[in-house]
Backbone as a printed PyTorch tensor [residue, N CA C, xyz], in Angstrom:
tensor([[[-28.0690,  23.6780,  -4.2780],
         [-26.9510,  23.2000,  -3.5220],
         [-25.7000,  23.3820,  -4.4310]],

        [[-24.9300,  24.0630,  -4.1070],
         [-23.4580,  24.1030,  -4.5690],
         [-22.6420,  23.1090,  -4.0880]],

        [[-21.9040,  22.3970,  -4.9790],
         [-21.0070,  21.2000,  -4.7810],
         [-19.6080,  21.6600,  -5.2100]],

        [[-18.6530,  21.8060,  -4.4880],
         [-17.2280,  21.8720,  -4.9610],
         [-16.4200,  20.6120,  -4.4360]],

        [[-15.8980,  20.1990,  -5.1880],
         [-14.7240,  18.8960,  -4.9880],
         [-13.4890,  19.3160,  -5.5060]],

        [[-12.4790,  19.2990,  -4.5230],
         [-11.1060,  19.8000,  -4.9560],
         [-10.2350,  18.9450,  -4.4280]],

        [[ -9.0110,  18.7030,  -5.1330],
         [ -8.0770,  17.9520,  -4.5760],
         [ -6.6270,  18.7260,  -4.4580]],

        [[ -5.8440,  18.4720,  -3.4910],
         [ -4.6530,  18.9760,  -2.9620],
         [ -3.6590,  17.8620,  -3.0320]],

        [[ -2.6450,  18.0860,  -3.7970],
         [ -1.6120,  16.8750,  -4.2420],
         [ -2.1330,  15.6660,  -4.9610]],

        [[ -3.4420,  16.0960,  -5.6620],
         [ -3.8840,  14.9770,  -6.1430],
         [ -4.8330,  15.3520,  -7.3790]],

        [[ -5.0520,  14.4880,  -8.5030],
         [ -5.9810,  15.0350,  -9.5690],
         [ -7.3350,  14.4130,  -9.0600]],

        [[ -8.5500,  15.0860,  -9.0640],
         [ -9.8180,  14.4970,  -8.7250],
         [-10.3260,  14.0170, -10.0660]],

        [[-10.1360,  12.6770, -10.2350],
         [-10.7510,  11.9060, -11.4250],
         [-12.1540,  11.8740, -11.5490]],

        [[-12.6230,  11.5970, -12.6700],
         [-14.4510,  11.1630, -12.6570],
         [-14.7720,  10.1980, -11.9020]],

        [[-13.8680,   9.2730, -11.5970],
         [-14.2340,   8.2300, -11.0260],
         [-14.3730,   8.5640,  -9.5000]],

        [[-13.4160,   9.3130,  -8.8430],
         [-13.5500,   9.8810,  -7.5630],
         [-14.5760,  10.7660,  -7.3320]],

        [[-14.8610,  11.4610,  -8.4300],
         [-15.8770,  12.6670,  -8.4660],
         [-17.2850,  11.8980,  -8.0880]],

        [[-17.4560,  10.9730,  -8.9630],
         [-18.7630,  10.2370,  -9.0680],
         [-18.8170,   9.2070,  -7.7150]],

        [[-17.6720,   8.7600,  -7.1340],
         [-17.6880,   8.1520,  -5.8760],
         [-18.2700,   9.1600,  -4.6260]],

        [[-17.7390,  10.4280,  -4.8750],
         [-17.8670,  11.1180,  -3.6640],
         [-19.4780,  11.8110,  -3.8930]],

        [[-19.7250,  11.9910,  -5.0560],
         [-21.3200,  12.2320,  -5.0420],
         [-22.1640,  11.2290,  -4.6150]],

        [[-21.8870,   9.7800,  -5.0770],
         [-22.7330,   8.8480,  -4.7740],
         [-22.7560,   8.6650,  -3.0930]],

        [[-21.7310,   8.8840,  -2.1820],
         [-21.6540,   8.8270,  -1.0050],
         [-22.5110,  10.1150,  -0.2830]],

        [[-22.3280,  11.2370,  -1.0950],
         [-23.0710,  12.3970,  -0.2890],
         [-24.5710,  12.2500,  -0.8030]],

        [[-24.8640,  11.5590,  -1.8140],
         [-26.2940,  11.4460,  -2.2010],
         [-27.0870,  10.8870,  -0.8920]],

        [[-26.7600,   9.9980,  -0.2200],
         [-27.4380,   9.4880,   0.9490],
         [-27.6680,  10.5140,   1.8030]],

        [[-26.7200,  11.5030,   2.2000],
         [-26.8570,  12.5380,   3.1490],
         [-27.8340,  13.5720,   2.4260]],

        [[-27.8240,  13.9370,   1.3390],
         [-28.8480,  14.9540,   0.9610],
         [-30.1440,  14.2680,   0.9820]],

        [[-30.4700,  12.8190,   0.8710],
         [-31.8240,  12.3960,   0.9640],
         [-32.4830,  12.6330,   2.1590]],

        [[-31.5590,  12.5930,   3.2720],
         [-31.9360,  12.6350,   4.6450],
         [-32.2570,  14.2860,   4.7510]],

        [[-31.3930,  14.9230,   4.3620],
         [-31.6970,  16.5600,   4.6560],
         [-31.2840,  17.4530,   3.4020]],

        [[-32.4830,  17.9880,   2.7090],
         [-32.2270,  18.4760,   1.6230],
         [-31.9410,  20.1710,   1.6510]],

        [[-32.0690,  20.7620,   2.8310],
         [-31.7180,  22.2310,   3.0140],
         [-30.2400,  22.5110,   3.1730]],

        [[-29.5600,  21.8140,   2.4520],
         [-28.1600,  22.4310,   2.4650],
         [-27.8130,  23.4240,   1.2200]],

        [[-26.9620,  24.5870,   1.7890],
         [-26.6120,  25.6420,   0.7350],
         [-25.6880,  25.4450,  -0.1870]],

        [[-24.2750,  24.9500,   0.5840],
         [-23.1510,  24.5180,  -0.3170],
         [-22.5430,  23.3890,   0.4130]],

        [[-21.7210,  22.4520,  -0.3860],
         [-20.9950,  21.6660,   0.2410],
         [-19.6510,  21.6110,  -0.4120]],

        [[-18.5690,  21.3980,   0.2810],
         [-17.1110,  21.7840,  -0.1560],
         [-16.2970,  20.4430,   0.4170]],

        [[-15.7430,  19.7160,  -0.5000],
         [-15.1960,  18.6330,  -0.1950],
         [-13.6340,  18.7730,  -0.7530]],

        [[-12.6730,  18.4580,   0.2090],
         [-11.3100,  18.5760,  -0.1480],
         [-10.6560,  17.2100,   0.0270]],

        [[-10.1080,  16.7350,  -0.9590],
         [ -9.3860,  15.3000,  -0.9830],
         [ -7.9320,  15.7580,  -1.1120]],

        [[ -7.0510,  14.9650,  -0.1200],
         [ -5.6860,  15.4450,  -0.3130],
         [ -4.8730,  14.2170,   0.1620]],

        [[ -3.6650,  14.4140,  -0.3550],
         [ -2.4530,  13.3770,   0.2100],
         [ -1.4970,  14.0670,   0.7860]],

        [[ -1.4950,  13.7320,   2.1080],
         [ -0.3760,  14.1890,   3.0240],
         [  0.9610,  13.6820,   2.5870]],

        [[  2.1710,  14.4720,   2.9420],
         [  3.3560,  13.9540,   2.7380],
         [  4.0590,  13.3620,   4.1860]],

        [[  3.3570,  12.2770,   4.5760],
         [  4.0910,  11.8330,   5.8900],
         [  4.7660,  10.5880,   5.6600]],

        [[  5.6270,  10.2100,   6.6410],
         [  6.5400,   9.2600,   6.3630],
         [  5.8120,   8.0990,   6.6120]],

        [[  4.8450,   7.7380,   7.5410],
         [  4.0230,   6.3920,   7.6470],
         [  3.1190,   6.5790,   6.6100]],

        [[  2.7670,   5.3680,   6.0040],
         [  1.8470,   5.1940,   4.9720],
         [  0.3170,   5.2440,   5.3230]],

        [[  0.1630,   4.8750,   6.6730],
         [ -1.2030,   4.9680,   7.0520],
         [ -1.7770,   6.2900,   7.4140]],

        [[ -3.0130,   6.5280,   7.1900],
         [ -3.3320,   7.8130,   7.2650],
         [ -3.0350,   9.0830,   6.4090]],

        [[ -2.2740,   8.6510,   5.4460],
         [ -1.7380,   9.5170,   4.3260],
         [ -3.0780,  10.1480,   3.6950]],

        [[ -3.9830,   9.3970,   3.0670],
         [ -4.8900,  10.0750,   2.2900],
         [ -6.3000,  10.7490,   3.2870]],

        [[ -6.5230,  11.7890,   2.8410],
         [ -7.4250,  12.6490,   3.6720],
         [ -8.6440,  13.1290,   3.0410]],

        [[ -9.7160,  13.0200,   3.5780],
         [-10.9440,  13.7160,   3.0720],
         [-11.6040,  14.7140,   4.1370]],

        [[-12.0440,  15.8390,   3.6590],
         [-12.5210,  16.7340,   4.4070],
         [-13.8120,  17.2770,   3.8370]],

        [[-14.7210,  17.7260,   4.4900],
         [-15.8680,  18.2020,   3.8170],
         [-16.5190,  19.3140,   4.9360]],

        [[-17.1550,  20.2770,   4.1920],
         [-17.8400,  21.4260,   4.8370],
         [-19.2520,  21.4490,   4.3770]],

        [[-20.3290,  21.4130,   5.1480],
         [-21.5900,  21.6100,   4.7120],
         [-22.1640,  22.7640,   5.3060]],

        [[-22.5630,  23.6890,   4.5730],
         [-23.0710,  24.7640,   4.9990],
         [-24.6260,  24.5890,   4.9300]],

        [[-25.3790,  24.8520,   6.1990],
         [-26.7170,  24.7850,   6.2960],
         [-27.1780,  25.8460,   6.8580]],

        [[-28.5270,  26.0790,   6.7940],
         [-29.0830,  27.5310,   7.2390],
         [-28.7330,  27.6930,   8.5430]],

        [[-27.8660,  28.7750,   9.1200],
         [-27.6300,  29.2040,  10.4990],
         [-26.5420,  28.1580,  11.0500]],

        [[-25.8870,  27.5380,  10.1640],
         [-24.8280,  26.5820,  10.9480],
         [-23.7440,  25.9600,   9.8180]],

        [[-22.8120,  25.5390,  10.1980],
         [-21.8180,  24.9230,   9.3160],
         [-21.3660,  23.3650,   9.9390]],

        [[-21.4260,  22.4300,   9.2690],
         [-20.9170,  21.0390,   9.6780],
         [-19.7790,  20.8540,   8.8790]],

        [[-18.8680,  20.2360,   9.8850],
         [-17.2790,  19.8470,   9.3070],
         [-17.0310,  18.4380,   9.7540]],

        [[-16.4300,  17.6760,   8.9620],
         [-16.0250,  16.4310,   9.3250],
         [-14.6750,  16.1360,   8.3940]],

        [[-13.6960,  15.1940,   8.8900],
         [-12.4890,  15.1060,   8.2580],
         [-12.2190,  13.5810,   8.6490]],

        [[-11.4780,  12.8940,   7.8620],
         [-11.0520,  11.5130,   7.9060],
         [ -9.7170,  11.2180,   7.3480]],

        [[ -8.9270,  10.4910,   7.7500],
         [ -7.7900,  10.1410,   7.3180],
         [ -7.6480,   8.3940,   7.1560]],

        [[ -7.2150,   8.0390,   6.2770],
         [ -6.8900,   6.5620,   5.9870],
         [ -5.9690,   6.4860,   5.0630]],

        [[ -5.3630,   4.9650,   5.0850],
         [ -4.5340,   4.7040,   4.0330],
         [ -5.0330,   4.5240,   2.3540]],

        [[ -6.4280,   4.3310,   2.4680],
         [ -6.9340,   4.3070,   1.3480],
         [ -7.9270,   5.4780,   1.0870]],

        [[ -8.1500,   6.2060,   0.0580],
         [ -8.8130,   7.4140,  -0.1030],
         [-10.3180,   6.9830,  -0.2360]],

        [[-10.6320,   5.9170,  -0.8570],
         [-12.2180,   5.6780,  -0.6920],
         [-12.5330,   5.2440,   0.6450]],

        [[-11.6860,   4.5300,   1.4480],
         [-12.0770,   4.2110,   2.7970],
         [-12.2480,   5.5710,   3.7020]],

        [[-11.3440,   6.4570,   3.1900],
         [-11.6070,   7.8540,   3.9760],
         [-13.1510,   8.5760,   3.7600]],

        [[-13.2750,   8.3560,   2.4440],
         [-14.4500,   9.1180,   1.9380],
         [-15.7260,   8.3550,   2.4530]],

        [[-15.6090,   7.0450,   2.7160],
         [-16.6680,   6.3820,   3.3050],
         [-16.6890,   6.6640,   4.6540]],

        [[-15.5940,   6.8450,   5.5260],
         [-15.7060,   7.2760,   6.9110],
         [-16.2060,   8.7520,   7.0430]],

        [[-15.7860,   9.4800,   6.0550],
         [-16.2180,  10.9710,   5.8460],
         [-17.8390,  10.9400,   5.9640]],

        [[-18.3630,  10.1370,   5.1930],
         [-19.6630,  10.1010,   4.7840],
         [-20.5960,   9.7620,   5.9460]],

        [[-19.8470,   8.6160,   6.7430],
         [-20.5840,   8.1760,   7.8140],
         [-20.8170,   9.3330,   8.9160]],

        [[-19.5730,  10.0960,   9.1320],
         [-19.6260,  11.0250,  10.0400],
         [-20.6080,  12.1920,   9.8620]],

        [[-20.4050,  12.5950,   8.3800],
         [-21.5200,  13.5750,   7.8950],
         [-22.9310,  13.2660,   8.2170]],

        [[-23.2320,  11.9560,   7.9780],
         [-24.5900,  11.2660,   7.9150],
         [-25.1190,  11.6230,   9.4950]],

        [[-24.1000,  11.0760,  10.4730],
         [-24.4750,  11.4450,  12.0230],
         [-24.7910,  12.9200,  12.3640]],

        [[-24.0060,  13.6120,  11.5600],
         [-24.0780,  15.1050,  12.0610],
         [-25.4820,  15.6640,  11.5750]],

        [[-25.7970,  15.2880,  10.2320],
         [-26.7630,  15.9100,   9.6790],
         [-28.0400,  15.2360,  10.0310]],

        [[-28.0950,  14.1910,  10.5340],
         [-29.3040,  13.5530,  11.2350],
         [-29.3670,  14.1760,  12.6580]],

        [[-28.4740,  14.5100,  13.3950],
         [-28.5680,  15.2400,  14.5970],
         [-29.0430,  16.5650,  14.3660]],

        [[-28.4970,  17.3770,  13.5260],
         [-28.9340,  18.7640,  13.0950],
         [-30.5370,  18.7160,  12.7930]],

        [[-30.5620,  17.6270,  11.9050],
         [-32.2870,  17.5290,  11.5760],
         [-33.1330,  17.2320,  12.6770]],

        [[-32.7890,  16.4060,  13.5740],
         [-33.5110,  16.3620,  14.6520],
         [-33.5760,  17.6390,  15.6660]],

        [[-32.4280,  18.3400,  15.5910],
         [-32.6260,  19.5890,  16.8190],
         [-33.4730,  20.5310,  15.8400]],

        [[-33.2930,  20.8070,  14.7350],
         [-34.0980,  21.7880,  13.9100],
         [-35.8150,  21.2880,  14.0790]],

        [[-35.9010,  20.1350,  13.8880],
         [-37.2320,  19.5960,  13.8840],
         [-38.0160,  19.6360,  15.4020]],

        [[-37.0980,  19.4480,  16.3670],
         [-37.4100,  19.7610,  17.7460],
         [-37.8270,  20.9060,  18.1210]],

        [[-36.9350,  21.7810,  17.6430],
         [-37.4220,  23.2510,  17.8340],
         [-38.5630,  23.7340,  17.2730]],

        [[-38.6580,  23.3930,  15.9030],
         [-39.8090,  23.8080,  15.2320],
         [-41.2660,  23.1820,  15.6720]],

        [[-41.1520,  21.9920,  16.3790],
         [-42.1840,  21.4540,  17.0650],
         [-42.6750,  22.1440,  18.3790]],

        [[-41.6010,  22.2780,  19.0760],
         [-41.7040,  23.1770,  20.2390],
         [-42.2460,  24.4920,  20.0500]],

        [[-41.9000,  25.2000,  19.0720],
         [-42.2050,  26.5830,  18.7600],
         [-43.7710,  26.3730,  18.3090]],

        [[-44.2650,  25.3330,  17.5580],
         [-45.7210,  25.1820,  17.0880],
         [-46.5070,  24.9300,  18.2690]],

        [[-46.0710,  24.3510,  19.2660],
         [-46.8270,  23.9080,  20.4440],
         [-47.1610,  25.1700,  21.3230]],

        [[-45.8230,  25.9550,  21.1680],
         [-46.0360,  27.2660,  22.2130],
         [-46.9570,  28.3880,  21.4860]],

        [[-47.0660,  28.3430,  20.1920],
         [-48.3720,  29.0670,  19.6470],
         [-49.5680,  28.5950,  19.8160]],

        [[-50.0780,  27.4900,  20.1130],
         [-51.3230,  27.0430,  20.3710],
         [-51.7220,  27.5020,  21.7030]]])
């Protein structure tokens, strides 16, 4: 799995990098067939302070791409929300793949 963490208008510190890795580890435990993961952390230049910190992630899985984004006033809260969204998407994708595999195996019998 290739993991890319980049920042737009902010520096990705080792603390941010380790936090993102810890949150994404939960997702990789559920589904390990990810090809690449790209995370973009950014700070938007908006007048209102809420929803300025933004986290986006694209996960490339076999035959599909999963994408989620989250905005919050705190970057760590945006990463938490992003991880929850991705966890739901990965679980849904895994169920879909497993149901198709089960149906194909039943059809062959």
